[in-house]
Amino acid sequence: MLRTRVLGQSERQPGQPVLKASLDLAARLPRLVLEARRVSASVHGIHGRRRSGPGETFWQYRPLVTGESASRIDWRRSARDGHLFVREREWEASHAIWLWIDRSASMGFSSSLAQSSKVDRALIAGFALAEALVEGGERVGHLGLTRPMASRRIVEMLAQAILADRRNGEADLPPDEPLPRLADAILITDGLTPAAGLAKRIATLASSGARGHILLIADPIEETFPFSGQAELFDLEDGLTLRVGDAGKWGEDYRERLQAHRDAIREACRHAGWTLTLHRTDRPASEGVLRIASLIAASRGGPAG
């Protein structure tokens, strides 16, 4: 998919220096993490399955019950009050929620109409959802980067894993492996990759019965293409350039092809039983997060938002 600038309006040209700065996460991550926490605080309605049982995550202390083995006693905690306490761990089923956040070159785009670049919005949404889901009792992992975790430091752990990732940062599709049957996936992407390839990847992820949600991130310029006259188009993925003599006429064809592209992705989601949510970067991040959170809550049988 091509990005554009009208000749003479250089502020709309992404350019490699701007793109490189946009994709340099190290300096921006602290701000993105703070914004994600602010957004996650507005999310309600995700009800988890917190209960004791076999697992690795500490849940709570409780008094020792007569007949239980002494090996279960937490002696350090018991010594504080003079009563015997057991350290209970949280039950963990095979169910988990897997995030995948697109950080390919096209995600670095940001027009003058947007509140942020697409990659920043995707990271904020992903981090916010991860924190809200963990607070609701779920385990969250990032496909290809981390295992599912229920840590209260989930945002920092995801941020560190993404920052250290040198292998999959340019991938515009998630890993090509089936998800466990009881898993959920949340793919956050601009979807600007051939629809057939994305549809095939959705089918693979869902092949064992996993449910999924796609949050499609779009810049308002990509949606409306509000140009006329001569224009120069830049492909951020391949570095190609295309000069257009009549941007207005070209824009009509572009919008039709974009709609067909979206329809193909929507059909792939429908076939897999997944959902598709469009989110524009000129809108608050909380809107996309709340939509995905409500869909997950509904799939758990809880309130839909």
PDB file of C-alpha atoms in Angstrom:
ATOM      1  CA  MET A   1       0.000   0.000   0.000  1.00  0.00           C
ATOM      2  CA  LEU A   2       1.393   3.410  -0.931  1.00  0.00           C
ATOM      3  CA  ARG A   3       1.670   6.507   1.214  1.00  0.00           C
ATOM      4  CA  THR A   4       1.389   9.931  -0.402  1.00  0.00           C
ATOM      5  CA  ARG A   5       2.321  13.579  -0.400  1.00  0.00           C
ATOM      6  CA  VAL A   6       1.087  16.358  -2.650  1.00  0.00           C
ATOM      7  CA  LEU A   7       4.009  17.959  -4.472  1.00  0.00           C
ATOM      8  CA  GLY A   8       4.994  21.098  -2.614  1.00  0.00           C
ATOM      9  CA  GLN A   9       3.661  19.823   0.743  1.00  0.00           C
ATOM     10  CA  SER A  10       6.780  18.197   2.124  1.00  0.00           C
ATOM     11  CA  GLU A  11       5.336  17.805   5.596  1.00  0.00           C
ATOM     12  CA  ARG A  12       3.301  14.842   4.306  1.00  0.00           C
ATOM     13  CA  GLN A  13       6.379  12.963   3.051  1.00  0.00           C
ATOM     14  CA  PRO A  14       7.399  10.373   5.648  1.00  0.00           C
ATOM     15  CA  GLY A  15      10.973   9.994   4.351  1.00  0.00           C
ATOM     16  CA  GLN A  16      13.455   7.521   5.731  1.00  0.00           C
ATOM     17  CA  PRO A  17      14.820   9.753   8.558  1.00  0.00           C
ATOM     18  CA  VAL A  18      11.328  10.416   9.892  1.00  0.00           C
ATOM     19  CA  LEU A  19      10.341   6.802   9.506  1.00  0.00           C
ATOM     20  CA  LYS A  20      13.457   5.602  11.316  1.00  0.00           C
ATOM     21  CA  ALA A  21      12.760   7.968  14.204  1.00  0.00           C
ATOM     22  CA  SER A  22       9.132   6.821  14.306  1.00  0.00           C
ATOM     23  CA  LEU A  23      10.174   3.192  14.613  1.00  0.00           C
ATOM     24  CA  ASP A  24      12.894   3.863  17.225  1.00  0.00           C
ATOM     25  CA  LEU A  25      10.979   2.653  20.246  1.00  0.00           C
ATOM     26  CA  ALA A  26      13.567   3.053  22.978  1.00  0.00           C
ATOM     27  CA  ALA A  27      13.004   6.764  23.553  1.00  0.00           C
ATOM     28  CA  ARG A  28       9.226   6.536  23.267  1.00  0.00           C
ATOM     29  CA  LEU A  29       8.414   3.453  25.295  1.00  0.00           C
ATOM     30  CA  PRO A  30       8.158   5.173  28.723  1.00  0.00           C
ATOM     31  CA  ARG A  31       5.571   7.599  27.334  1.00  0.00           C
ATOM     32  CA  LEU A  32       3.690   4.828  25.551  1.00  0.00           C
ATOM     33  CA  VAL A  33       3.574   2.714  28.707  1.00  0.00           C
ATOM     34  CA  LEU A  34       2.159   5.625  30.724  1.00  0.00           C
ATOM     35  CA  GLU A  35      -0.459   6.333  28.067  1.00  0.00           C
ATOM     36  CA  ALA A  36      -1.400   2.649  27.937  1.00  0.00           C
ATOM     37  CA  ARG A  37      -1.950   2.602  31.694  1.00  0.00           C
ATOM     38  CA  ARG A  38      -4.177   5.657  31.432  1.00  0.00           C
ATOM     39  CA  VAL A  39      -6.229   3.972  28.725  1.00  0.00           C
ATOM     40  CA  SER A  40      -6.450   0.643  30.572  1.00  0.00           C
ATOM     41  CA  ALA A  41      -7.940   2.424  33.587  1.00  0.00           C
ATOM     42  CA  SER A  42     -10.999   3.229  31.456  1.00  0.00           C
ATOM     43  CA  VAL A  43     -11.638  -0.413  30.529  1.00  0.00           C
ATOM     44  CA  HIS A  44     -14.340  -2.244  32.473  1.00  0.00           C
ATOM     45  CA  GLY A  45     -16.225  -5.475  32.036  1.00  0.00           C
ATOM     46  CA  ILE A  46     -13.455  -8.074  31.641  1.00  0.00           C
ATOM     47  CA  HIS A  47     -14.139 -10.815  34.174  1.00  0.00           C
ATOM     48  CA  GLY A  48     -11.480 -13.445  34.613  1.00  0.00           C
ATOM     49  CA  ARG A  49     -11.445 -16.884  36.184  1.00  0.00           C
ATOM     50  CA  ARG A  50      -9.351 -16.280  39.297  1.00  0.00           C
ATOM     51  CA  ARG A  51      -9.451 -19.345  41.532  1.00  0.00           C
ATOM     52  CA  SER A  52      -6.916 -21.519  43.290  1.00  0.00           C
ATOM     53  CA  GLY A  53      -5.334 -24.572  41.715  1.00  0.00           C
ATOM     54  CA  PRO A  54      -2.156 -25.776  39.965  1.00  0.00           C
ATOM     55  CA  GLY A  55      -0.156 -22.952  38.461  1.00  0.00           C
ATOM     56  CA  GLU A  56       2.849 -20.675  38.872  1.00  0.00           C
ATOM     57  CA  THR A  57       1.216 -17.377  39.819  1.00  0.00           C
ATOM     58  CA  PHE A  58       0.773 -16.465  43.505  1.00  0.00           C
ATOM     59  CA  TRP A  59      -2.840 -15.662  44.342  1.00  0.00           C
ATOM     60  CA  GLN A  60      -3.372 -15.353  48.105  1.00  0.00           C
ATOM     61  CA  TYR A  61      -2.599 -16.683  51.576  1.00  0.00           C
ATOM     62  CA  ARG A  62      -5.238 -18.665  53.472  1.00  0.00           C
ATOM     63  CA  PRO A  63      -5.306 -20.437  56.836  1.00  0.00           C
ATOM     64  CA  LEU A  64      -4.163 -24.063  56.938  1.00  0.00           C
ATOM     65  CA  VAL A  65      -7.070 -26.504  56.956  1.00  0.00           C
ATOM     66  CA  THR A  66      -6.996 -29.474  59.364  1.00  0.00           C
ATOM     67  CA  GLY A  67      -5.715 -32.541  57.555  1.00  0.00           C
ATOM     68  CA  GLU A  68      -3.580 -30.670  54.995  1.00  0.00           C
ATOM     69  CA  SER A  69       0.069 -31.608  54.601  1.00  0.00           C
ATOM     70  CA  ALA A  70       2.569 -29.547  56.563  1.00  0.00           C
ATOM     71  CA  SER A  71       4.614 -29.211  53.356  1.00  0.00           C
ATOM     72  CA  ARG A  72       2.044 -26.688  52.104  1.00  0.00           C
ATOM     73  CA  ILE A  73       2.654 -24.266  54.992  1.00  0.00           C
ATOM     74  CA  ASP A  74       4.357 -20.970  54.204  1.00  0.00           C
ATOM     75  CA  TRP A  75       6.490 -20.697  57.343  1.00  0.00           C
ATOM     76  CA  ARG A  76       7.697 -17.140  56.742  1.00  0.00           C
ATOM     77  CA  ARG A  77       4.143 -15.788  56.444  1.00  0.00           C
ATOM     78  CA  SER A  78       2.953 -17.950  59.350  1.00  0.00           C
ATOM     79  CA  ALA A  79       5.671 -16.613  61.644  1.00  0.00           C
ATOM     80  CA  ARG A  80       4.293 -13.063  61.423  1.00  0.00           C
ATOM     81  CA  ASP A  81       0.949 -13.752  63.138  1.00  0.00           C
ATOM     82  CA  GLY A  82       1.514 -16.998  64.966  1.00  0.00           C
ATOM     83  CA  HIS A  83      -1.020 -18.803  62.745  1.00  0.00           C
ATOM     84  CA  LEU A  84      -0.386 -21.323  60.001  1.00  0.00           C
ATOM     85  CA  PHE A  85      -0.943 -20.082  56.426  1.00  0.00           C
ATOM     86  CA  VAL A  86      -0.861 -21.800  53.040  1.00  0.00           C
ATOM     87  CA  ARG A  87       0.461 -19.995  49.970  1.00  0.00           C
ATOM     88  CA  GLU A  88      -2.212 -20.543  47.298  1.00  0.00           C
ATOM     89  CA  ARG A  89      -1.439 -20.305  43.633  1.00  0.00           C
ATOM     90  CA  GLU A  90      -3.882 -19.285  40.930  1.00  0.00           C
ATOM     91  CA  TRP A  91      -5.470 -21.933  38.745  1.00  0.00           C
ATOM     92  CA  GLU A  92      -4.148 -21.788  35.180  1.00  0.00           C
ATOM     93  CA  ALA A  93      -5.937 -23.622  32.397  1.00  0.00           C
ATOM     94  CA  SER A  94      -4.546 -23.981  28.903  1.00  0.00           C
ATOM     95  CA  HIS A  95      -6.574 -20.876  27.988  1.00  0.00           C
ATOM     96  CA  ALA A  96      -4.497 -17.779  27.221  1.00  0.00           C
ATOM     97  CA  ILE A  97      -4.784 -14.583  25.226  1.00  0.00           C
ATOM     98  CA  TRP A  98      -2.120 -13.993  22.602  1.00  0.00           C
ATOM     99  CA  LEU A  99      -1.297 -10.504  21.358  1.00  0.00           C
ATOM    100  CA  TRP A 100       0.471  -9.721  18.125  1.00  0.00           C
ATOM    101  CA  ILE A 101       1.440  -6.095  17.447  1.00  0.00           C
ATOM    102  CA  ASP A 102       2.479  -5.191  13.899  1.00  0.00           C
ATOM    103  CA  ARG A 103       5.696  -3.114  13.860  1.00  0.00           C
ATOM    104  CA  SER A 104       6.447  -3.283  10.139  1.00  0.00           C
ATOM    105  CA  ALA A 105       7.537  -0.215   8.162  1.00  0.00           C
ATOM    106  CA  SER A 106       4.047   0.858   7.100  1.00  0.00           C
ATOM    107  CA  MET A 107       3.070   1.170  10.767  1.00  0.00           C
ATOM    108  CA  GLY A 108       5.472   4.112  11.126  1.00  0.00           C
ATOM    109  CA  PHE A 109       3.232   6.369   9.056  1.00  0.00           C
ATOM    110  CA  SER A 110       1.556   9.395  10.633  1.00  0.00           C
ATOM    111  CA  SER A 111      -0.179  12.236   8.795  1.00  0.00           C
ATOM    112  CA  SER A 112      -0.841  15.737  10.095  1.00  0.00           C
ATOM    113  CA  LEU A 113      -4.435  14.659  10.854  1.00  0.00           C
ATOM    114  CA  ALA A 114      -3.456  11.826  13.204  1.00  0.00           C
ATOM    115  CA  GLN A 115      -2.890  11.956  16.942  1.00  0.00           C
ATOM    116  CA  SER A 116       0.015   9.504  16.671  1.00  0.00           C
ATOM    117  CA  SER A 117       1.733   7.109  14.314  1.00  0.00           C
ATOM    118  CA  LYS A 118       0.035   3.794  13.738  1.00  0.00           C
ATOM    119  CA  VAL A 119       2.760   1.862  15.540  1.00  0.00           C
ATOM    120  CA  ASP A 120       2.477   4.063  18.640  1.00  0.00           C
ATOM    121  CA  ARG A 121      -1.281   3.611  18.668  1.00  0.00           C
ATOM    122  CA  ALA A 122      -0.911  -0.146  18.217  1.00  0.00           C
ATOM    123  CA  LEU A 123       1.537  -0.401  21.118  1.00  0.00           C
ATOM    124  CA  ILE A 124      -0.661   1.721  23.397  1.00  0.00           C
ATOM    125  CA  ALA A 125      -3.705  -0.389  22.554  1.00  0.00           C
ATOM    126  CA  GLY A 126      -1.823  -3.660  23.014  1.00  0.00           C
ATOM    127  CA  PHE A 127      -0.290  -2.654  26.341  1.00  0.00           C
ATOM    128  CA  ALA A 128      -3.610  -1.289  27.634  1.00  0.00           C
ATOM    129  CA  LEU A 129      -5.448  -4.475  26.704  1.00  0.00           C
ATOM    130  CA  ALA A 130      -2.741  -6.626  28.281  1.00  0.00           C
ATOM    131  CA  GLU A 131      -2.951  -4.772  31.597  1.00  0.00           C
ATOM    132  CA  ALA A 132      -6.765  -4.799  31.650  1.00  0.00           C
ATOM    133  CA  LEU A 133      -6.892  -8.503  30.794  1.00  0.00           C
ATOM    134  CA  VAL A 134      -4.357  -9.461  33.459  1.00  0.00           C
ATOM    135  CA  GLU A 135      -6.280  -7.395  35.998  1.00  0.00           C
ATOM    136  CA  GLY A 136      -9.330  -9.429  34.960  1.00  0.00           C
ATOM    137  CA  GLY A 137      -7.560 -12.695  35.713  1.00  0.00           C
ATOM    138  CA  GLU A 138      -6.339 -13.634  32.242  1.00  0.00           C
ATOM    139  CA  ARG A 139      -2.871 -14.641  31.072  1.00  0.00           C
ATOM    140  CA  VAL A 140      -1.428 -12.655  28.173  1.00  0.00           C
ATOM    141  CA  GLY A 141       1.524 -13.347  25.888  1.00  0.00           C
ATOM    142  CA  HIS A 142       2.910 -11.917  22.656  1.00  0.00           C
ATOM    143  CA  LEU A 143       3.115 -14.312  19.719  1.00  0.00           C
ATOM    144  CA  GLY A 144       6.729 -15.143  18.969  1.00  0.00           C
ATOM    145  CA  LEU A 145       8.084 -13.160  21.939  1.00  0.00           C
ATOM    146  CA  THR A 146       6.749 -14.199  25.355  1.00  0.00           C
ATOM    147  CA  ARG A 147       4.816 -16.965  27.038  1.00  0.00           C
ATOM    148  CA  PRO A 148       1.383 -16.150  28.499  1.00  0.00           C
ATOM    149  CA  MET A 149       1.796 -14.389  31.849  1.00  0.00           C
ATOM    150  CA  ALA A 150      -0.448 -13.093  34.614  1.00  0.00           C
ATOM    151  CA  SER A 151       2.182 -10.747  36.055  1.00  0.00           C
ATOM    152  CA  ARG A 152       1.237  -7.322  37.356  1.00  0.00           C
ATOM    153  CA  ARG A 153       4.285  -6.124  35.412  1.00  0.00           C
ATOM    154  CA  ILE A 154       2.847  -7.394  32.142  1.00  0.00           C
ATOM    155  CA  VAL A 155       3.203  -4.027  30.377  1.00  0.00           C
ATOM    156  CA  GLU A 156       6.883  -3.652  31.285  1.00  0.00           C
ATOM    157  CA  MET A 157       7.595  -7.269  30.349  1.00  0.00           C
ATOM    158  CA  LEU A 158       5.944  -6.891  26.946  1.00  0.00           C
ATOM    159  CA  ALA A 159       7.725  -3.581  26.341  1.00  0.00           C
ATOM    160  CA  GLN A 160      11.111  -5.104  27.165  1.00  0.00           C
ATOM    161  CA  ALA A 161      10.475  -8.111  24.918  1.00  0.00           C
ATOM    162  CA  ILE A 162       9.451  -5.879  22.010  1.00  0.00           C
ATOM    163  CA  LEU A 163      12.430  -3.590  22.531  1.00  0.00           C
ATOM    164  CA  ALA A 164      14.835  -6.557  22.493  1.00  0.00           C
ATOM    165  CA  ASP A 165      13.224  -8.164  19.433  1.00  0.00           C
ATOM    166  CA  ARG A 166      15.501  -7.952  16.396  1.00  0.00           C
ATOM    167  CA  ARG A 167      14.009 -10.857  14.485  1.00  0.00           C
ATOM    168  CA  ASN A 168      10.305 -10.159  13.989  1.00  0.00           C
ATOM    169  CA  GLY A 169      10.158  -6.364  14.164  1.00  0.00           C
ATOM    170  CA  GLU A 170       9.728  -5.999  10.396  1.00  0.00           C
ATOM    171  CA  ALA A 171       7.225  -8.840   9.941  1.00  0.00           C
ATOM    172  CA  ASP A 172       3.836  -7.705   8.656  1.00  0.00           C
ATOM    173  CA  LEU A 173       2.167 -11.047   9.485  1.00  0.00           C
ATOM    174  CA  PRO A 174       1.946 -12.983  12.773  1.00  0.00           C
ATOM    175  CA  PRO A 175       3.732 -16.344  13.220  1.00  0.00           C
ATOM    176  CA  ASP A 176       2.393 -19.133  11.013  1.00  0.00           C
ATOM    177  CA  GLU A 177       1.407 -21.604  13.740  1.00  0.00           C
ATOM    178  CA  PRO A 178      -1.973 -22.809  15.032  1.00  0.00           C
ATOM    179  CA  LEU A 179      -3.049 -21.444  18.407  1.00  0.00           C
ATOM    180  CA  PRO A 180      -4.220 -23.794  21.196  1.00  0.00           C
ATOM    181  CA  ARG A 181      -7.909 -24.630  21.017  1.00  0.00           C
ATOM    182  CA  LEU A 182      -8.873 -22.589  24.092  1.00  0.00           C
ATOM    183  CA  ALA A 183      -6.772 -19.560  23.189  1.00  0.00           C
ATOM    184  CA  ASP A 184      -7.787 -16.115  22.001  1.00  0.00           C
ATOM    185  CA  ALA A 185      -5.765 -13.924  19.645  1.00  0.00           C
ATOM    186  CA  ILE A 186      -5.696 -10.135  19.350  1.00  0.00           C
ATOM    187  CA  LEU A 187      -3.923  -8.992  16.177  1.00  0.00           C
ATOM    188  CA  ILE A 188      -3.216  -5.251  16.033  1.00  0.00           C
ATOM    189  CA  THR A 189      -2.160  -4.241  12.534  1.00  0.00           C
ATOM    190  CA  ASP A 190      -2.839  -1.855   9.674  1.00  0.00           C
ATOM    191  CA  GLY A 191      -3.562  -4.852   7.446  1.00  0.00           C
ATOM    192  CA  LEU A 192      -1.527  -3.334   4.590  1.00  0.00           C
ATOM    193  CA  THR A 193      -0.237  -6.652   3.360  1.00  0.00           C
ATOM    194  CA  PRO A 194      -1.791  -8.785   0.585  1.00  0.00           C
ATOM    195  CA  ALA A 195      -5.226  -9.818   1.840  1.00  0.00           C
ATOM    196  CA  ALA A 196      -4.728 -13.417   0.703  1.00  0.00           C
ATOM    197  CA  GLY A 197      -1.619 -13.764   2.880  1.00  0.00           C
ATOM    198  CA  LEU A 198      -3.347 -12.328   5.942  1.00  0.00           C
ATOM    199  CA  ALA A 199      -6.409 -14.515   5.328  1.00  0.00           C
ATOM    200  CA  LYS A 200      -4.199 -17.619   5.169  1.00  0.00           C
ATOM    201  CA  ARG A 201      -2.481 -16.661   8.425  1.00  0.00           C
ATOM    202  CA  ILE A 202      -5.851 -16.110  10.149  1.00  0.00           C
ATOM    203  CA  ALA A 203      -6.977 -19.542   8.982  1.00  0.00           C
ATOM    204  CA  THR A 204      -3.816 -21.149  10.371  1.00  0.00           C
ATOM    205  CA  LEU A 205      -4.097 -19.437  13.756  1.00  0.00           C
ATOM    206  CA  ALA A 206      -7.765 -20.412  14.030  1.00  0.00           C
ATOM    207  CA  SER A 207      -7.379 -23.968  12.697  1.00  0.00           C
ATOM    208  CA  SER A 208      -7.568 -25.567  16.160  1.00  0.00           C
ATOM    209  CA  GLY A 209     -10.648 -23.573  17.126  1.00  0.00           C
ATOM    210  CA  ALA A 210      -8.979 -20.516  18.665  1.00  0.00           C
ATOM    211  CA  ARG A 211     -11.026 -17.344  18.740  1.00  0.00           C
ATOM    212  CA  GLY A 212      -9.604 -14.037  17.572  1.00  0.00           C
ATOM    213  CA  HIS A 213     -10.040 -10.315  17.139  1.00  0.00           C
ATOM    214  CA  ILE A 214      -8.311  -7.983  14.706  1.00  0.00           C
ATOM    215  CA  LEU A 215      -7.889  -4.304  15.554  1.00  0.00           C
ATOM    216  CA  LEU A 216      -7.221  -2.634  12.200  1.00  0.00           C
ATOM    217  CA  ILE A 217      -5.261   0.607  12.676  1.00  0.00           C
ATOM    218  CA  ALA A 218      -5.708   3.270   9.975  1.00  0.00           C
ATOM    219  CA  ASP A 219      -4.465   6.819   9.491  1.00  0.00           C
ATOM    220  CA  PRO A 220      -7.234   9.231   8.412  1.00  0.00           C
ATOM    221  CA  ILE A 221      -5.280  10.113   5.270  1.00  0.00           C
ATOM    222  CA  GLU A 222      -5.271   6.449   4.268  1.00  0.00           C
ATOM    223  CA  GLU A 223      -9.033   6.365   4.657  1.00  0.00           C
ATOM    224  CA  THR A 224      -9.969   9.515   2.753  1.00  0.00           C
ATOM    225  CA  PHE A 225      -7.056  10.198   0.343  1.00  0.00           C
ATOM    226  CA  PRO A 226      -7.999  13.926   0.228  1.00  0.00           C
ATOM    227  CA  PHE A 227      -5.599  14.965  -2.552  1.00  0.00           C
ATOM    228  CA  SER A 228      -5.887  16.557  -5.967  1.00  0.00           C
ATOM    229  CA  GLY A 229      -3.447  17.557  -8.688  1.00  0.00           C
ATOM    230  CA  GLN A 230      -0.008  15.997  -8.966  1.00  0.00           C
ATOM    231  CA  ALA A 231       1.146  13.758  -6.143  1.00  0.00           C
ATOM    232  CA  GLU A 232       4.092  11.552  -5.329  1.00  0.00           C
ATOM    233  CA  LEU A 233       3.402   8.248  -3.579  1.00  0.00           C
ATOM    234  CA  PHE A 234       5.890   6.406  -1.367  1.00  0.00           C
ATOM    235  CA  ASP A 235       5.779   2.725  -0.456  1.00  0.00           C
ATOM    236  CA  LEU A 236       7.342   2.478   3.016  1.00  0.00           C
ATOM    237  CA  GLU A 237       7.705  -1.305   2.804  1.00  0.00           C
ATOM    238  CA  ASP A 238       9.606  -1.508  -0.499  1.00  0.00           C
ATOM    239  CA  GLY A 239      10.926   2.052  -0.955  1.00  0.00           C
ATOM    240  CA  LEU A 240       9.129   2.505  -4.290  1.00  0.00           C
ATOM    241  CA  THR A 241       7.984   5.887  -5.614  1.00  0.00           C
ATOM    242  CA  LEU A 242       5.081   6.625  -7.964  1.00  0.00           C
ATOM    243  CA  ARG A 243       4.176   9.998  -9.513  1.00  0.00           C
ATOM    244  CA  VAL A 244       0.448  10.535 -10.118  1.00  0.00           C
ATOM    245  CA  GLY A 245      -0.771  13.215 -12.518  1.00  0.00           C
ATOM    246  CA  ASP A 246      -4.366  13.376 -11.252  1.00  0.00           C
ATOM    247  CA  ALA A 247      -4.509  12.455  -7.573  1.00  0.00           C
ATOM    248  CA  GLY A 248      -8.254  13.096  -7.424  1.00  0.00           C
ATOM    249  CA  LYS A 249      -9.049  10.485 -10.061  1.00  0.00           C
ATOM    250  CA  TRP A 250      -6.439   8.093  -8.718  1.00  0.00           C
ATOM    251  CA  GLY A 251      -8.000   8.492  -5.261  1.00  0.00           C
ATOM    252  CA  GLU A 252     -11.340   7.162  -6.491  1.00  0.00           C
ATOM    253  CA  ASP A 253      -9.693   3.950  -7.661  1.00  0.00           C
ATOM    254  CA  TYR A 254      -7.641   3.791  -4.467  1.00  0.00           C
ATOM    255  CA  ARG A 255     -10.710   3.967  -2.203  1.00  0.00           C
ATOM    256  CA  GLU A 256     -12.440   1.231  -4.194  1.00  0.00           C
ATOM    257  CA  ARG A 257      -9.399  -1.040  -3.940  1.00  0.00           C
ATOM    258  CA  LEU A 258      -9.038  -0.296  -0.213  1.00  0.00           C
ATOM    259  CA  GLN A 259     -12.666  -1.268   0.339  1.00  0.00           C
ATOM    260  CA  ALA A 260     -12.181  -4.506  -1.600  1.00  0.00           C
ATOM    261  CA  HIS A 261      -9.039  -5.224   0.442  1.00  0.00           C
ATOM    262  CA  ARG A 262     -10.917  -4.661   3.712  1.00  0.00           C
ATOM    263  CA  ASP A 263     -13.820  -6.805   2.514  1.00  0.00           C
ATOM    264  CA  ALA A 264     -11.439  -9.693   1.858  1.00  0.00           C
ATOM    265  CA  ILE A 265     -10.001  -9.411   5.384  1.00  0.00           C
ATOM    266  CA  ARG A 266     -13.499  -9.159   6.856  1.00  0.00           C
ATOM    267  CA  GLU A 267     -14.548 -12.302   4.993  1.00  0.00           C
ATOM    268  CA  ALA A 268     -11.497 -14.179   6.305  1.00  0.00           C
ATOM    269  CA  CYS A 269     -12.452 -13.140   9.841  1.00  0.00           C
ATOM    270  CA  ARG A 270     -16.062 -14.174   9.314  1.00  0.00           C
ATOM    271  CA  HIS A 271     -15.009 -17.576   8.011  1.00  0.00           C
ATOM    272  CA  ALA A 272     -12.807 -18.153  11.070  1.00  0.00           C
ATOM    273  CA  GLY A 273     -15.401 -16.830  13.523  1.00  0.00           C
ATOM    274  CA  TRP A 274     -13.188 -13.840  14.349  1.00  0.00           C
ATOM    275  CA  THR A 275     -14.087 -10.163  14.680  1.00  0.00           C
ATOM    276  CA  LEU A 276     -12.717  -7.140  12.817  1.00  0.00           C
ATOM    277  CA  THR A 277     -12.646  -3.644  14.331  1.00  0.00           C
ATOM    278  CA  LEU A 278     -11.475  -0.562  12.424  1.00  0.00           C
ATOM    279  CA  HIS A 279      -9.741   2.116  14.504  1.00  0.00           C
ATOM    280  CA  ARG A 280      -8.467   5.449  13.167  1.00  0.00           C
ATOM    281  CA  THR A 281      -5.528   7.298  14.692  1.00  0.00           C
ATOM    282  CA  ASP A 282      -7.446  10.576  14.789  1.00  0.00           C
ATOM    283  CA  ARG A 283      -9.723   9.013  17.402  1.00  0.00           C
ATOM    284  CA  PRO A 284      -8.907   8.350  21.106  1.00  0.00           C
ATOM    285  CA  ALA A 285      -7.032   5.101  21.748  1.00  0.00           C
ATOM    286  CA  SER A 286      -9.625   4.158  24.362  1.00  0.00           C
ATOM    287  CA  GLU A 287     -12.275   3.605  21.673  1.00  0.00           C
ATOM    288  CA  GLY A 288     -10.448   0.698  20.031  1.00  0.00           C
ATOM    289  CA  VAL A 289      -9.397  -0.777  23.371  1.00  0.00           C
ATOM    290  CA  LEU A 290     -12.924  -0.636  24.783  1.00  0.00           C
ATOM    291  CA  ARG A 291     -14.319  -2.286  21.664  1.00  0.00           C
ATOM    292  CA  ILE A 292     -11.909  -5.247  21.849  1.00  0.00           C
ATOM    293  CA  ALA A 293     -12.371  -5.510  25.622  1.00  0.00           C
ATOM    294  CA  SER A 294     -16.146  -5.664  25.241  1.00  0.00           C
ATOM    295  CA  LEU A 295     -15.859  -8.384  22.576  1.00  0.00           C
ATOM    296  CA  ILE A 296     -13.636 -10.479  24.851  1.00  0.00           C
ATOM    297  CA  ALA A 297     -15.983  -9.935  27.813  1.00  0.00           C
ATOM    298  CA  ALA A 298     -18.925 -11.009  25.654  1.00  0.00           C
ATOM    299  CA  SER A 299     -17.060 -14.170  24.594  1.00  0.00           C
ATOM    300  CA  ARG A 300     -16.571 -14.989  28.309  1.00  0.00           C
ATOM    301  CA  GLY A 301     -20.291 -14.626  28.929  1.00  0.00           C
ATOM    302  CA  GLY A 302     -19.828 -11.366  30.859  1.00  0.00           C
ATOM    303  CA  PRO A 303     -21.264  -7.909  30.186  1.00  0.00           C
ATOM    304  CA  ALA A 304     -20.366  -6.496  26.793  1.00  0.00           C
ATOM    305  CA  GLY A 305     -18.916  -3.238  28.009  1.00  0.00           C
TER     306      GLY A 305
END
